[in-house]
Coordinates of C-alpha atoms and ligand atoms in Angstrom, one line a residue:
Chain M
M1 CA 0.0 -59.3 -80.9
T2 CA 2.3 -59.6 -83.9
M3 CA -0.3 -58.2 -86.2
D4 CA -0.9 -55.3 -83.9
R5 CA 2.7 -54.3 -83.9
Q6 CA 2.9 -54.6 -87.7
T7 CA -0.1 -52.3 -88.2
R8 CA 0.9 -49.6 -85.9
D9 CA 4.7 -49.7 -86.1
Q10 CA 5.9 -46.9 -88.3
S11 CA 9.5 -48.1 -88.5
H12 CA 10.5 -50.3 -91.5
R13 CA 11.8 -53.2 -89.5
P14 CA 10.2 -56.6 -90.0
V15 CA 8.7 -57.8 -86.8
D16 CA 10.9 -60.8 -86.6
A17 CA 14.1 -58.9 -87.1
E18 CA 17.1 -59.7 -84.9
P19 CA 17.2 -57.4 -81.9
L20 CA 19.8 -54.7 -82.1
L21 CA 20.7 -54.8 -78.5
Q22 CA 20.0 -57.6 -76.1
I23 CA 20.6 -57.7 -72.4
K24 CA 20.3 -61.2 -71.1
H25 CA 20.1 -62.2 -67.5
L26 CA 22.3 -59.3 -66.4
S27 CA 23.2 -59.2 -62.7
V28 CA 25.2 -56.3 -61.2
D29 CA 26.5 -56.0 -57.6
F30 CA 28.1 -53.1 -55.9
R31 CA 30.5 -54.5 -53.3
L32 CA 30.9 -51.9 -50.6
A33 CA 33.1 -52.0 -47.5
T34 CA 30.5 -53.5 -45.3
S35 CA 27.7 -54.6 -47.6
V36 CA 26.8 -55.8 -51.1
V37 CA 24.1 -54.1 -53.1
H38 CA 22.4 -56.4 -55.6
A39 CA 21.6 -53.5 -57.9
V40 CA 20.6 -55.5 -61.0
Q41 CA 19.2 -59.0 -60.8
D42 CA 18.7 -61.2 -63.8
V43 CA 17.5 -58.4 -66.0
S44 CA 16.7 -59.1 -69.6
L45 CA 15.8 -56.4 -72.1
T46 CA 15.5 -56.3 -75.9
V47 CA 15.9 -53.3 -78.2
H48 CA 15.0 -53.4 -81.8
A49 CA 16.2 -51.0 -84.5
G50 CA 14.3 -47.7 -84.5
E51 CA 12.1 -48.4 -81.6
T52 CA 11.8 -46.7 -78.2
L53 CA 12.1 -48.9 -75.1
A54 CA 11.2 -47.2 -71.9
V55 CA 12.7 -48.5 -68.6
V56 CA 10.6 -47.1 -65.8
G57 CA 11.0 -47.5 -62.0
E58 CA 11.4 -45.6 -58.8
S59 CA 14.7 -44.4 -57.5
G60 CA 17.2 -47.1 -56.6
S61 CA 15.4 -49.7 -58.8
G62 CA 18.5 -50.3 -60.9
K63 CA 17.7 -48.4 -64.0
S64 CA 21.0 -46.4 -64.2
A65 CA 23.1 -49.4 -63.2
T66 CA 21.5 -51.4 -66.0
A67 CA 22.0 -48.6 -68.6
L68 CA 25.6 -47.9 -67.5
S69 CA 26.4 -51.6 -67.9
V70 CA 25.8 -51.4 -71.6
L71 CA 28.8 -49.1 -72.2
G72 CA 30.8 -50.4 -69.2
L73 CA 30.4 -47.1 -67.4
N74 CA 29.7 -48.4 -63.8
P75 CA 32.6 -47.6 -61.6
T76 CA 34.7 -50.7 -61.1
P77 CA 35.2 -51.2 -58.1
P78 CA 32.7 -51.2 -56.4
C79 CA 30.7 -52.6 -59.4
V80 CA 31.0 -56.3 -60.2
Y81 CA 29.2 -57.8 -63.2
T82 CA 28.1 -61.1 -61.7
G83 CA 26.2 -62.6 -64.6
G84 CA 24.6 -62.4 -67.9
E85 CA 25.5 -60.9 -71.3
I86 CA 24.9 -57.8 -73.3
L87 CA 24.8 -58.7 -77.0
F88 CA 25.4 -56.1 -79.7
D89 CA 26.5 -56.8 -83.3
G90 CA 27.4 -60.3 -82.3
H91 CA 29.6 -59.3 -79.4
D92 CA 29.1 -59.6 -75.7
L93 CA 29.8 -56.0 -74.5
L94 CA 30.6 -57.3 -71.0
K95 CA 33.6 -59.2 -72.5
L96 CA 35.1 -56.3 -74.5
S97 CA 38.2 -54.5 -73.5
E98 CA 38.1 -50.9 -72.5
K99 CA 39.6 -50.0 -75.9
E100 CA 37.0 -52.0 -77.8
L101 CA 34.2 -50.4 -75.8
G102 CA 35.7 -47.0 -76.5
R103 CA 35.1 -47.6 -80.2
I104 CA 31.5 -48.5 -79.6
R105 CA 30.7 -45.6 -77.3
G106 CA 29.3 -42.7 -79.2
R107 CA 29.6 -44.4 -82.6
D108 CA 27.3 -47.3 -82.2
I109 CA 25.7 -46.6 -78.8
A110 CA 25.6 -43.2 -77.2
M111 CA 24.3 -42.0 -73.9
V112 CA 22.8 -38.8 -72.4
F113 CA 22.2 -38.1 -68.8
Q114 CA 20.0 -36.1 -66.5
D115 CA 22.6 -33.6 -65.7
P116 CA 24.5 -32.3 -68.8
M117 CA 27.2 -30.8 -66.6
T118 CA 28.4 -34.3 -65.8
S119 CA 29.3 -35.0 -69.4
L120 CA 30.1 -31.5 -70.7
D121 CA 33.5 -29.9 -70.1
P122 CA 32.9 -26.7 -68.1
L123 CA 36.0 -25.1 -69.5
Q124 CA 35.5 -25.6 -73.2
H125 CA 33.2 -23.8 -75.6
V126 CA 30.2 -26.0 -76.3
G127 CA 30.7 -25.9 -80.1
A128 CA 34.3 -27.1 -79.7
Q129 CA 33.1 -30.0 -77.7
V130 CA 30.8 -31.2 -80.4
A131 CA 33.5 -30.7 -83.0
E132 CA 35.9 -32.7 -80.9
V133 CA 33.6 -35.7 -80.8
L134 CA 33.2 -35.4 -84.5
R135 CA 36.9 -35.5 -85.1
H136 CA 37.3 -38.4 -82.8
H137 CA 34.7 -40.4 -84.7
T138 CA 35.4 -39.4 -88.3
G139 CA 38.9 -38.0 -88.5
M140 CA 37.5 -34.8 -90.1
S141 CA 39.8 -31.8 -90.4
R142 CA 39.3 -29.0 -87.9
A143 CA 37.5 -26.8 -90.3
E144 CA 35.2 -29.6 -91.5
A145 CA 34.4 -30.5 -87.9
R146 CA 33.6 -27.0 -87.1
E147 CA 31.1 -26.8 -90.0
A148 CA 29.6 -30.1 -89.0
A149 CA 29.3 -29.1 -85.4
L150 CA 27.4 -26.0 -86.4
D151 CA 25.0 -28.2 -88.3
A152 CA 24.7 -30.5 -85.3
L153 CA 23.9 -27.6 -83.0
D154 CA 21.4 -26.4 -85.5
E155 CA 19.8 -29.8 -85.8
V156 CA 19.1 -30.0 -82.1
G157 CA 17.3 -26.7 -82.3
I158 CA 19.9 -24.4 -80.8
P159 CA 19.1 -20.9 -82.0
D160 CA 22.0 -18.9 -83.5
P161 CA 24.5 -21.7 -83.5
A162 CA 27.4 -19.6 -84.6
Q163 CA 27.1 -17.4 -81.5
R164 CA 26.3 -20.3 -79.1
Y165 CA 29.3 -22.2 -80.5
R166 CA 31.6 -20.0 -78.4
Q167 CA 29.7 -20.2 -75.2
Y168 CA 30.5 -22.2 -72.1
P169 CA 28.0 -24.7 -70.7
H170 CA 27.3 -22.6 -67.7
E171 CA 26.2 -19.7 -69.9
L172 CA 23.4 -21.8 -71.4
S173 CA 20.0 -22.6 -69.9
G174 CA 19.3 -26.2 -68.7
G175 CA 17.3 -26.9 -71.8
L176 CA 20.0 -25.6 -74.2
R177 CA 22.7 -27.6 -72.3
Q178 CA 20.6 -30.7 -72.7
R179 CA 20.4 -30.0 -76.4
V180 CA 24.2 -29.6 -76.6
M181 CA 24.6 -33.0 -74.8
I182 CA 22.2 -34.6 -77.3
A183 CA 24.2 -33.0 -80.2
T184 CA 27.4 -34.5 -78.8
A185 CA 25.7 -37.9 -78.4
L186 CA 24.3 -37.9 -81.9
V187 CA 27.1 -36.7 -84.0
G188 CA 28.6 -40.1 -84.1
R189 CA 25.3 -41.3 -85.6
P190 CA 24.7 -44.1 -83.1
R191 CA 22.2 -46.8 -83.8
V192 CA 21.2 -46.8 -80.1
L193 CA 20.7 -43.8 -77.8
I194 CA 20.4 -44.5 -74.1
A195 CA 18.8 -41.5 -72.4
D196 CA 18.9 -41.7 -68.6
E197 CA 16.3 -39.4 -67.1
P198 CA 17.1 -36.8 -69.8
T199 CA 14.2 -34.4 -68.8
T200 CA 14.0 -35.0 -65.0
A201 CA 15.7 -31.8 -64.1
L202 CA 13.8 -29.7 -66.6
D203 CA 10.7 -27.6 -66.4
V204 CA 7.6 -29.2 -68.0
T205 CA 7.6 -26.9 -71.1
V206 CA 11.3 -27.6 -71.7
Q207 CA 10.8 -31.3 -71.0
R208 CA 8.2 -31.3 -73.8
Q209 CA 10.6 -29.7 -76.2
I210 CA 13.4 -32.1 -75.4
L211 CA 11.1 -35.2 -75.7
D212 CA 9.8 -33.9 -79.1
L213 CA 13.4 -33.3 -80.2
L214 CA 14.4 -36.9 -79.3
V215 CA 11.5 -38.3 -81.2
T216 CA 12.2 -36.2 -84.2
L217 CA 15.9 -37.1 -84.3
Q218 CA 15.0 -40.7 -83.7
H219 CA 12.8 -40.9 -86.8
K220 CA 15.2 -38.9 -88.9
H221 CA 18.2 -41.1 -88.1
D222 CA 16.3 -44.3 -87.6
M223 CA 17.8 -44.8 -84.2
A224 CA 16.7 -47.0 -81.3
V225 CA 16.1 -45.1 -78.0
V226 CA 16.3 -46.6 -74.5
L227 CA 14.5 -44.0 -72.4
I228 CA 15.0 -44.3 -68.7
T229 CA 12.5 -42.5 -66.6
H230 CA 10.7 -42.6 -63.3
D231 CA 7.6 -41.1 -64.9
L232 CA 4.9 -43.3 -66.4
A233 CA 3.4 -40.4 -68.2
V234 CA 6.7 -39.9 -70.1
V235 CA 6.5 -43.6 -70.9
A236 CA 3.0 -43.2 -72.3
E237 CA 4.0 -40.3 -74.5
T238 CA 7.2 -41.8 -76.0
A239 CA 7.6 -45.5 -75.7
D240 CA 6.8 -48.4 -78.0
R241 CA 7.6 -50.9 -75.4
V242 CA 8.2 -50.6 -71.7
A243 CA 10.1 -52.5 -69.0
V244 CA 9.1 -51.9 -65.4
M245 CA 11.9 -52.2 -62.8
N246 CA 11.5 -52.7 -59.1
K247 CA 14.3 -53.5 -56.6
G248 CA 16.8 -54.5 -59.3
E249 CA 14.4 -56.7 -61.3
V250 CA 12.3 -56.3 -64.4
V251 CA 8.9 -57.1 -63.0
E252 CA 7.0 -56.7 -66.3
S253 CA 7.7 -55.8 -69.9
G254 CA 5.8 -55.5 -73.1
D255 CA 4.1 -53.4 -75.6
V256 CA 3.2 -50.1 -74.0
L257 CA -0.5 -50.4 -74.8
D258 CA -0.7 -53.9 -73.3
V259 CA 1.1 -52.9 -70.1
F260 CA -1.0 -49.8 -69.6
D261 CA -4.3 -51.6 -70.5
R262 CA -3.6 -54.8 -68.6
P263 CA -0.7 -54.5 -66.2
A264 CA 0.1 -58.0 -65.1
D265 CA 2.3 -57.2 -62.1
D266 CA 1.1 -55.7 -58.8
Y267 CA 3.9 -53.2 -58.7
T268 CA 3.0 -51.9 -62.2
R269 CA -0.6 -51.6 -61.1
R270 CA 0.4 -49.7 -58.0
L271 CA 2.7 -47.4 -60.0
L272 CA -0.1 -46.6 -62.5
A273 CA -2.5 -46.0 -59.6
V274 CA -0.3 -43.5 -57.7
T275 CA 0.9 -41.5 -60.7
P276 CA -1.0 -38.2 -60.6
R277 CA -2.9 -37.4 -63.7
L278 CA -4.1 -34.1 -65.2
E279 CA -7.5 -35.5 -66.1
A280 CA -9.8 -35.5 -63.2
A281 CA -9.7 -38.9 -61.3
Chain I
M1 CA -4.2 -22.1 -28.5
S2 CA -5.2 -19.0 -26.4
P3 CA -8.1 -16.9 -27.5
E4 CA -6.1 -13.7 -28.0
T5 CA -4.0 -15.3 -30.7
R6 CA -6.9 -17.1 -32.5
T7 CA -9.7 -14.8 -33.4
P8 CA -12.6 -16.5 -35.0
A9 CA -12.3 -15.8 -38.7
A10 CA -15.0 -13.7 -40.0
A11 CA -16.9 -16.0 -42.4
D12 CA -16.1 -14.0 -45.5
R13 CA -12.7 -12.6 -44.5
P14 CA -9.8 -14.4 -46.1
L15 CA -7.3 -15.9 -43.7
L16 CA -4.4 -14.5 -45.8
E17 CA -4.5 -11.4 -48.0
L18 CA -1.5 -10.4 -50.1
D19 CA -1.7 -7.0 -51.7
G20 CA 0.6 -5.6 -54.3
L21 CA 3.6 -7.6 -53.0
R22 CA 6.9 -6.9 -54.7
K23 CA 10.4 -8.2 -54.0
E24 CA 13.5 -7.0 -55.6
F25 CA 16.9 -8.7 -55.2
G26 CA 20.3 -7.4 -56.1
G27 CA 21.9 -4.0 -56.4
R28 CA 22.7 -2.8 -59.9
N29 CA 20.9 -5.4 -61.9
V30 CA 17.7 -5.5 -60.0
N31 CA 15.9 -8.8 -60.2
V32 CA 12.2 -8.5 -59.5
A33 CA 11.5 -11.9 -58.0
V34 CA 7.9 -11.1 -57.0
D35 CA 6.0 -8.4 -59.0
D36 CA 2.8 -6.9 -57.8
V37 CA 1.2 -10.0 -56.4
S38 CA -2.3 -9.8 -54.9
L39 CA -3.9 -12.9 -53.7
E40 CA -6.4 -14.1 -51.1
V41 CA -6.4 -17.5 -49.3
R42 CA -9.5 -18.6 -47.6
E43 CA -9.6 -20.5 -44.4
G44 CA -9.7 -24.3 -44.9
E45 CA -8.8 -24.3 -48.6
T46 CA -5.8 -25.5 -50.5
L47 CA -4.5 -22.7 -52.7
A48 CA -1.9 -24.1 -55.1
L49 CA 0.8 -21.9 -56.4
V50 CA 2.2 -23.3 -59.6
G51 CA 4.9 -22.2 -62.0
E52 CA 8.3 -23.1 -63.5
S53 CA 11.5 -23.0 -61.6
G54 CA 12.7 -19.5 -60.8
C55 CA 9.3 -17.8 -61.3
G56 CA 9.3 -16.6 -57.7
K57 CA 7.1 -19.2 -55.8
T58 CA 9.5 -19.7 -52.9
T59 CA 10.2 -16.0 -52.6
L60 CA 6.5 -15.3 -52.4
T61 CA 6.1 -17.8 -49.6
R62 CA 8.9 -16.3 -47.7
L63 CA 7.2 -12.9 -48.1
L64 CA 3.9 -14.2 -46.8
L65 CA 5.6 -15.9 -43.9
R66 CA 7.4 -12.6 -43.2
L67 CA 10.7 -14.4 -43.4
L68 CA 11.6 -11.8 -46.0
E69 CA 10.8 -8.1 -46.0
P70 CA 8.8 -7.0 -49.1
T71 CA 10.0 -4.2 -51.3
A72 CA 6.4 -3.0 -51.5
G73 CA 3.0 -4.3 -50.7
S74 CA 1.4 -5.9 -47.6
V75 CA 0.6 -9.2 -46.0
R76 CA -2.5 -9.6 -43.8
F77 CA -3.1 -12.6 -41.7
D78 CA -6.5 -12.9 -40.1
G79 CA -7.0 -9.3 -40.8
R80 CA -3.8 -8.0 -39.3
D81 CA -1.1 -6.3 -41.4
L82 CA 2.1 -8.0 -40.5
A83 CA 4.1 -4.9 -41.2
T84 CA 2.4 -2.9 -38.5
V85 CA 1.6 -5.4 -35.7
S86 CA 3.7 -5.3 -32.5
A87 CA 6.6 -7.7 -32.1
T88 CA 4.5 -9.8 -29.6
E89 CA 1.6 -10.0 -32.0
L90 CA 3.9 -10.9 -34.9
R91 CA 5.2 -13.8 -32.8
A92 CA 1.7 -14.9 -32.1
V93 CA 0.8 -14.8 -35.7
R94 CA 3.9 -16.5 -36.8
R95 CA 3.2 -19.6 -34.8
Q96 CA -0.1 -19.9 -36.7
M97 CA 1.8 -20.1 -40.0
Q98 CA 4.3 -23.0 -40.5
V99 CA 6.3 -24.2 -43.5
V100 CA 7.2 -27.6 -44.8
L101 CA 10.1 -27.6 -47.4
Q102 CA 10.9 -29.9 -50.3
D103 CA 14.0 -31.5 -48.7
P104 CA 13.4 -32.0 -45.0
Y105 CA 16.9 -33.4 -44.6
S106 CA 18.7 -30.3 -45.5
S107 CA 16.7 -28.3 -42.9
M108 CA 17.2 -30.9 -40.1
N109 CA 20.2 -30.9 -37.9
P110 CA 21.5 -34.4 -38.5
R111 CA 22.8 -34.6 -34.9
M112 CA 19.5 -33.8 -33.4
R113 CA 17.2 -36.7 -32.3
I114 CA 13.7 -36.8 -33.8
T115 CA 12.2 -35.8 -30.5
D116 CA 14.2 -32.6 -30.4
I117 CA 13.5 -31.8 -34.1
V118 CA 9.8 -32.0 -33.6
A119 CA 9.8 -30.3 -30.1
E120 CA 12.0 -27.4 -31.2
P121 CA 9.1 -25.0 -32.1
L122 CA 7.3 -26.0 -28.9
I123 CA 10.3 -25.3 -26.7
T124 CA 10.8 -21.9 -28.4
H125 CA 7.2 -20.8 -28.0
D126 CA 5.9 -22.7 -24.9
P127 CA 7.4 -22.3 -21.5
A128 CA 5.4 -25.2 -20.2
V129 CA 7.6 -27.7 -22.0
R130 CA 10.9 -26.3 -20.8
G131 CA 12.9 -27.6 -17.9
R132 CA 12.9 -31.1 -16.4
R133 CA 9.2 -31.3 -15.8
G134 CA 8.5 -29.8 -19.2
R135 CA 10.7 -32.4 -20.9
A136 CA 8.2 -35.3 -20.1
R137 CA 5.4 -33.1 -21.3
A138 CA 7.2 -32.4 -24.6
R139 CA 7.9 -36.1 -25.2
E140 CA 4.3 -36.9 -24.7
R141 CA 3.3 -34.1 -27.2
V142 CA 5.9 -35.2 -29.7
G143 CA 4.6 -38.8 -29.4
E144 CA 1.1 -37.6 -30.3
L145 CA 2.4 -35.5 -33.2
L146 CA 4.4 -38.5 -34.6
E147 CA 1.3 -40.7 -34.4
A148 CA -0.7 -38.0 -36.1
V149 CA 1.5 -38.2 -39.1
G150 CA 1.5 -42.0 -39.2
L151 CA 4.9 -42.6 -37.5
N152 CA 5.5 -44.7 -34.4
A153 CA 5.8 -42.6 -31.2
G154 CA 8.7 -44.9 -30.3
I155 CA 11.1 -43.4 -32.8
Q156 CA 11.8 -40.3 -30.7
D157 CA 15.4 -41.1 -29.8
R158 CA 16.5 -42.0 -33.3
Y159 CA 18.3 -39.7 -35.8
P160 CA 17.1 -38.4 -39.2
H161 CA 19.5 -40.4 -41.3
E162 CA 17.9 -43.6 -40.1
F163 CA 14.7 -42.7 -42.0
S164 CA 13.6 -42.7 -45.6
G165 CA 12.8 -39.5 -47.5
G166 CA 9.0 -40.1 -47.0
Q167 CA 9.4 -40.7 -43.3
R168 CA 11.6 -37.6 -42.9
Q169 CA 8.9 -35.6 -44.6
R170 CA 6.4 -36.9 -42.1
V171 CA 8.7 -35.8 -39.3
S172 CA 8.9 -32.3 -40.7
I173 CA 5.1 -32.2 -41.0
A174 CA 4.8 -33.3 -37.4
R175 CA 7.2 -30.5 -36.5
A176 CA 5.2 -28.0 -38.5
L177 CA 2.0 -29.1 -36.6
A178 CA 3.6 -28.8 -33.2
L179 CA 2.2 -25.3 -32.6
Q180 CA -1.2 -26.1 -33.9
P181 CA -1.0 -23.7 -36.8
R182 CA -3.9 -22.6 -39.0
L183 CA -1.9 -22.2 -42.2
L184 CA 0.7 -24.6 -43.6
V185 CA 2.9 -23.4 -46.5
L186 CA 4.0 -26.6 -48.3
D187 CA 6.9 -25.7 -50.7
E188 CA 7.2 -28.6 -53.2
P189 CA 6.6 -31.0 -50.3
T190 CA 6.7 -34.2 -52.4
S191 CA 8.9 -33.1 -55.3
A192 CA 11.9 -35.1 -54.0
L193 CA 9.9 -38.2 -53.3
D194 CA 9.1 -41.3 -55.4
V195 CA 5.5 -41.4 -56.7
S196 CA 4.4 -44.1 -54.4
V197 CA 5.8 -42.2 -51.4
Q198 CA 4.3 -39.0 -52.7
A199 CA 0.9 -40.6 -52.8
T200 CA 1.0 -41.5 -49.1
V201 CA 2.3 -38.1 -48.1
L202 CA -0.5 -36.4 -50.1
E203 CA -3.0 -38.7 -48.5
L204 CA -1.7 -37.7 -45.1
L205 CA -1.9 -34.0 -45.9
A206 CA -5.5 -34.4 -47.0
E207 CA -6.4 -36.3 -43.9
L208 CA -4.7 -33.7 -41.6
Q209 CA -6.5 -30.8 -43.4
T210 CA -9.9 -32.4 -42.9
R211 CA -9.2 -33.3 -39.3
L212 CA -7.5 -30.1 -38.2
G213 CA -9.2 -27.6 -40.5
L214 CA -5.9 -26.5 -41.9
T215 CA -5.4 -24.0 -44.7
Y216 CA -2.7 -24.9 -47.2
V217 CA -0.6 -22.9 -49.6
F218 CA 0.7 -25.7 -51.7
V219 CA 3.6 -24.8 -54.0
S220 CA 4.4 -27.0 -56.8
H221 CA 5.8 -27.1 -60.3
N222 CA 3.9 -30.3 -61.0
L223 CA 0.5 -29.6 -62.5
A224 CA -0.7 -33.2 -62.1
V225 CA 0.0 -33.1 -58.4
V226 CA -1.7 -29.7 -58.2
R227 CA -4.7 -31.1 -60.0
Q228 CA -5.0 -33.7 -57.2
V229 CA -4.8 -31.3 -54.3
A230 CA -5.9 -27.8 -55.2
D231 CA -9.2 -26.1 -54.5
R232 CA -7.9 -23.0 -56.2
V233 CA -4.9 -22.4 -58.4
A234 CA -2.6 -19.4 -58.9
V235 CA -0.4 -19.6 -61.9
M236 CA 2.9 -17.7 -61.6
R237 CA 5.2 -16.6 -64.3
R238 CA 8.3 -14.3 -64.0
G239 CA 7.2 -13.0 -60.6
R240 CA 3.6 -12.3 -61.6
L241 CA 0.4 -14.1 -61.2
V242 CA -1.0 -14.6 -64.7
E243 CA -4.2 -16.4 -63.6
V244 CA -6.0 -17.3 -60.4
G245 CA -9.1 -19.3 -60.3
E246 CA -11.0 -22.4 -59.1
A247 CA -9.0 -25.5 -59.9
E248 CA -11.8 -26.9 -62.1
Q249 CA -11.9 -23.7 -64.1
V250 CA -8.1 -23.3 -64.5
F251 CA -7.7 -26.9 -65.6
H252 CA -10.7 -27.0 -67.9
T253 CA -11.0 -23.5 -69.3
P254 CA -7.6 -21.8 -68.7
Q255 CA -7.8 -18.1 -69.4
H256 CA -4.2 -17.2 -69.9
P257 CA -2.2 -18.5 -72.8
Y258 CA 0.7 -19.3 -70.5
T259 CA -1.6 -21.6 -68.4
R260 CA -2.6 -23.4 -71.6
Q261 CA 1.0 -23.7 -72.6
L262 CA 1.9 -25.3 -69.2
L263 CA -1.1 -27.7 -69.4
D264 CA -0.3 -28.7 -72.9
A265 CA 3.2 -29.5 -72.0
V266 CA 2.3 -32.0 -69.3
P267 CA 2.8 -35.6 -70.4
V268 CA -0.5 -37.5 -70.5
L269 CA -0.6 -40.8 -68.6
D270 CA -2.4 -42.6 -71.4
P271 CA -0.6 -44.0 -74.4
R272 CA -3.7 -43.4 -76.5
R273 CA -4.0 -39.7 -75.8
G274 CA -0.4 -38.4 -75.8
R275 CA 1.6 -36.9 -78.6
R276 CA 2.1 -40.3 -80.2
A277 CA -1.6 -41.2 -80.2
A278 CA -1.7 -40.5 -84.0
E279 CA 1.0 -43.1 -84.6
R280 CA -1.0 -45.6 -82.6
A281 CA -4.2 -44.8 -84.5
P282 CA -4.7 -48.2 -86.1
R283 CA -5.3 -49.8 -82.8
T284 CA -7.1 -47.0 -81.1
S285 CA -9.7 -45.7 -83.5
G286 CA -12.8 -44.7 -81.6
E287 CA -11.1 -44.7 -78.3
S288 CA -9.2 -41.5 -78.2
R289 CA -10.7 -38.1 -77.4
Ligands
ADP301 N1 28.5 -46.5 -57.8 C1 27.7 -47.1 -56.9 N2 28.2 -47.5 -55.7 C2 27.4 -48.1 -54.8 N3 26.1 -48.4 -55.0 C3 25.6 -48.0 -56.1 C4 26.3 -47.3 -57.2 N4 25.5 -47.1 -58.2 C5 24.3 -47.5 -57.8 N5 24.3 -48.1 -56.6 C6 23.2 -48.7 -55.9 O1 22.5 -49.6 -56.8 C7 21.1 -49.5 -56.7 C8 20.5 -49.1 -58.0 O2 20.9 -47.8 -58.3 P1 20.6 -47.1 -59.7 O3 20.8 -48.0 -60.8 O4 21.3 -45.8 -59.7 O5 19.0 -46.9 -59.5 P2 18.0 -45.9 -60.4 O6 18.8 -45.4 -61.5 O7 16.9 -46.8 -60.7 O8 17.6 -44.8 -59.4 C9 20.9 -48.5 -55.6 O9 20.7 -49.2 -54.3 C10 22.1 -47.7 -55.5 O10 22.3 -47.1 -54.2
ADP302 N1 18.1 -14.5 -51.6 C1 18.0 -14.2 -52.9 N2 18.9 -13.3 -53.5 C2 18.9 -13.0 -54.8 N3 18.0 -13.5 -55.6 C3 17.2 -14.4 -55.2 C4 17.1 -14.8 -53.8 N4 16.1 -15.8 -53.7 C5 15.6 -15.9 -54.9 N5 16.2 -15.1 -55.8 C6 15.8 -15.0 -57.2 O1 14.5 -14.8 -57.3 C7 13.9 -15.5 -58.4 C8 12.8 -16.4 -57.9 O2 13.3 -17.5 -57.2 P1 12.4 -18.5 -56.3 O3 11.5 -17.7 -55.5 O4 13.3 -19.4 -55.6 O5 11.7 -19.2 -57.5 P2 10.9 -20.7 -57.5 O6 10.7 -21.0 -56.1 O7 9.7 -20.4 -58.2 O8 11.8 -21.6 -58.2 C9 15.0 -16.2 -59.1 O9 15.5 -15.5 -60.1 C10 16.1 -16.3 -58.0 O10 17.3 -16.4 -58.5
MG303 MG1 19.2 -43.4 -62.1
MG304 MG1 11.2 -22.9 -55.0

C-alpha cells in the first residue's frame, strides 16, 4: 500500500508527511424550527499537500456541509457544530474567531462553488474582482493588482484578458465565469482548494476543460484539492484518494484504485453499479 | 384506443417523420433554434437526441409535439402531416404523443392531488371518466397507472410535495401513459435525479417500453445515459443534426468530429483509463487499453 503510493505518486511529499488538513470526527446539525438535521455525523477526512481528495455522494449526503465547515461558512444558525475538530497548521479551525478565519480564507484555503454567480459580484467588472482579492491578500497597489489580475485571468485560460477584465459576470459564458471564480480563488496562492461540484452545471466539453485546468493549476502551484462531486466518473478521472459519503457519514475512504477495484461498502458498490458508463456494459 | 385513431403502422413506415424543420425565435436578432432538421423515428425504438445545453433539443421536441409552430418544414406522425390534418384529427394524434419533462414538480400544480394530476389528461380526452359515475372509473384507472409505474395505488389522495423526486417522476410517467400513447418524448427525464434513482427510473422506462411497445424520443445531454438507453442516436449542435446513426456505430465509430469531441470529453468511470491513467502507470501496466 505504502509502496504503491510512493511509486505512482507524482508529488514530492514523503508518504508519512503530516496531513495538511485534517477533519476529525466532525458532526454538524442544522437545528430547524421543528426538526434537527444531522447533516454530518462523525466524519473524518485527511488531505495531504499536493493531492486530490474526492468526496463523492448523492444529494443531501452532507458533502457541502462538511466542506463549508472548514471555512466556517455554514449559516449559523441553523448550523451547530456538535463535535470534532478541523486541524490546519496546528489550529482547530472550528475554534477560530471570524476574524482569524478571514485570514485563512483565500490565503491558505480557498473555495469554489457550482454556481459562480453566488460568489461573484454581479455589479463589478470581473477583472476588478480578481484585483480586489489580490489587494486584500497582498497589499499591492492598484496598478500592481491590475497587472497581477490580468496575469491571473490569463493563467486560468481566459482569452483576451484585457478585454474580459471589463466585463460583468453575466456577460460571460458559464465556463468563463467558472474560470474567473477559480482565478479569484487562486490569486491568494492557497495550499488547499475546496471545489464544491465545480463542473456540475457545465456542459461536458466545458467540464473537461475546467477539470483539466484545475489539475494543471494544482500541479503548477503544488496545491491540495478537495473535489466534491456526485459523479464517480469525475472521481476516477481526477482523484488520488476518495471518500464516499452517504446520509451524513463517510462510509468508505481510501486510494482511488483500491476503492474502485475492491469497494468495501455496499453503498459504494451500489453507486459504482448504477453509474452509467460510456463503455458498453 | 379506437381503430380510427390508431392505424396499424405500415411495417417500414416510420412512426414519426421530421422533414426540414426550422424554428426561428426573436425579431431583429433572429435566433435559429432548430435548423433544417430531418429525422425519422421508428415504431418501438428509442431515438436519443443528444447535445449540449441550448443546442435546440427541447425546441425540436416542442415542434414535433406540435406545441410550437415550425418556421418551415413538416412533422408527420403515422403518415399524417400535422400541419394539414383537421382539428379533430390533430387532437386524436396528440393523445398518442405524450411528454415527460426533467422537473416534474415544476409542471405539477402543488395543490392538486396525485389522482387529479394523473387523471387530468383522461378527463380532458375521455367523457367516460367525467361526472360522478366517471369519477370512480377514473380512480380505478389512476390506480392501475400508478401500479404500472411501481407506485402504490393508495397514494391517490396525497400531494406532490409528499414525494421524492424519483417518485414524482414516476407520477409524471403515469400521467403520460394515461391516454395509452404510442410515442413518449422524454426530455432529460432523469437529469435532476441522483444516480441511484436515475437507475430505477431508467429500468422502469425500459420495462414499460417492452410491455407497451412504446416508442421513445429520449432527450439527454448525458452521453453515458444515452449509451444505456438508445437504439439510435441523433447528435445535435447549434440547431442542426450533425450525425444520426445506430447507437453502436455512433459510439464506436463516430463520423462527425463534434461527436468525437463530445465522446472524448465524457469522464471515464475507470481510474486506469481516464486522463490520469498515465500518472498511474506504474501500477497499471498491461491493464489499460
Ligand atoms: N443551511 C441549511 N439549513 C438547513 N438544512 C441544511 C442546510 N444546509 C444543508 N442542510 C441539510 O443538511 C443535509 C446535507 O446537505 P448538504 O451538505 O448540502 O448535502 P450535499 O452537498 O451532499 O448535497 C441535507 O439534509 C440538507 O437539507
Ligand atoms: N420561447 C423561446 N423564445 C426565444 N428563444 C428560445 C425559446 N425557446 C428556446 N429558445 C432558444 O432556442 C435555443 C435552443 O434552446 P433549447 O431548445 O431549450 O435547447 P436545449 O433544450 O438543447 O438546451 C436557445 O438559444 C434558446 O435560448
Ligand atoms: Mg452540495
Ligand atoms: Mg432542454
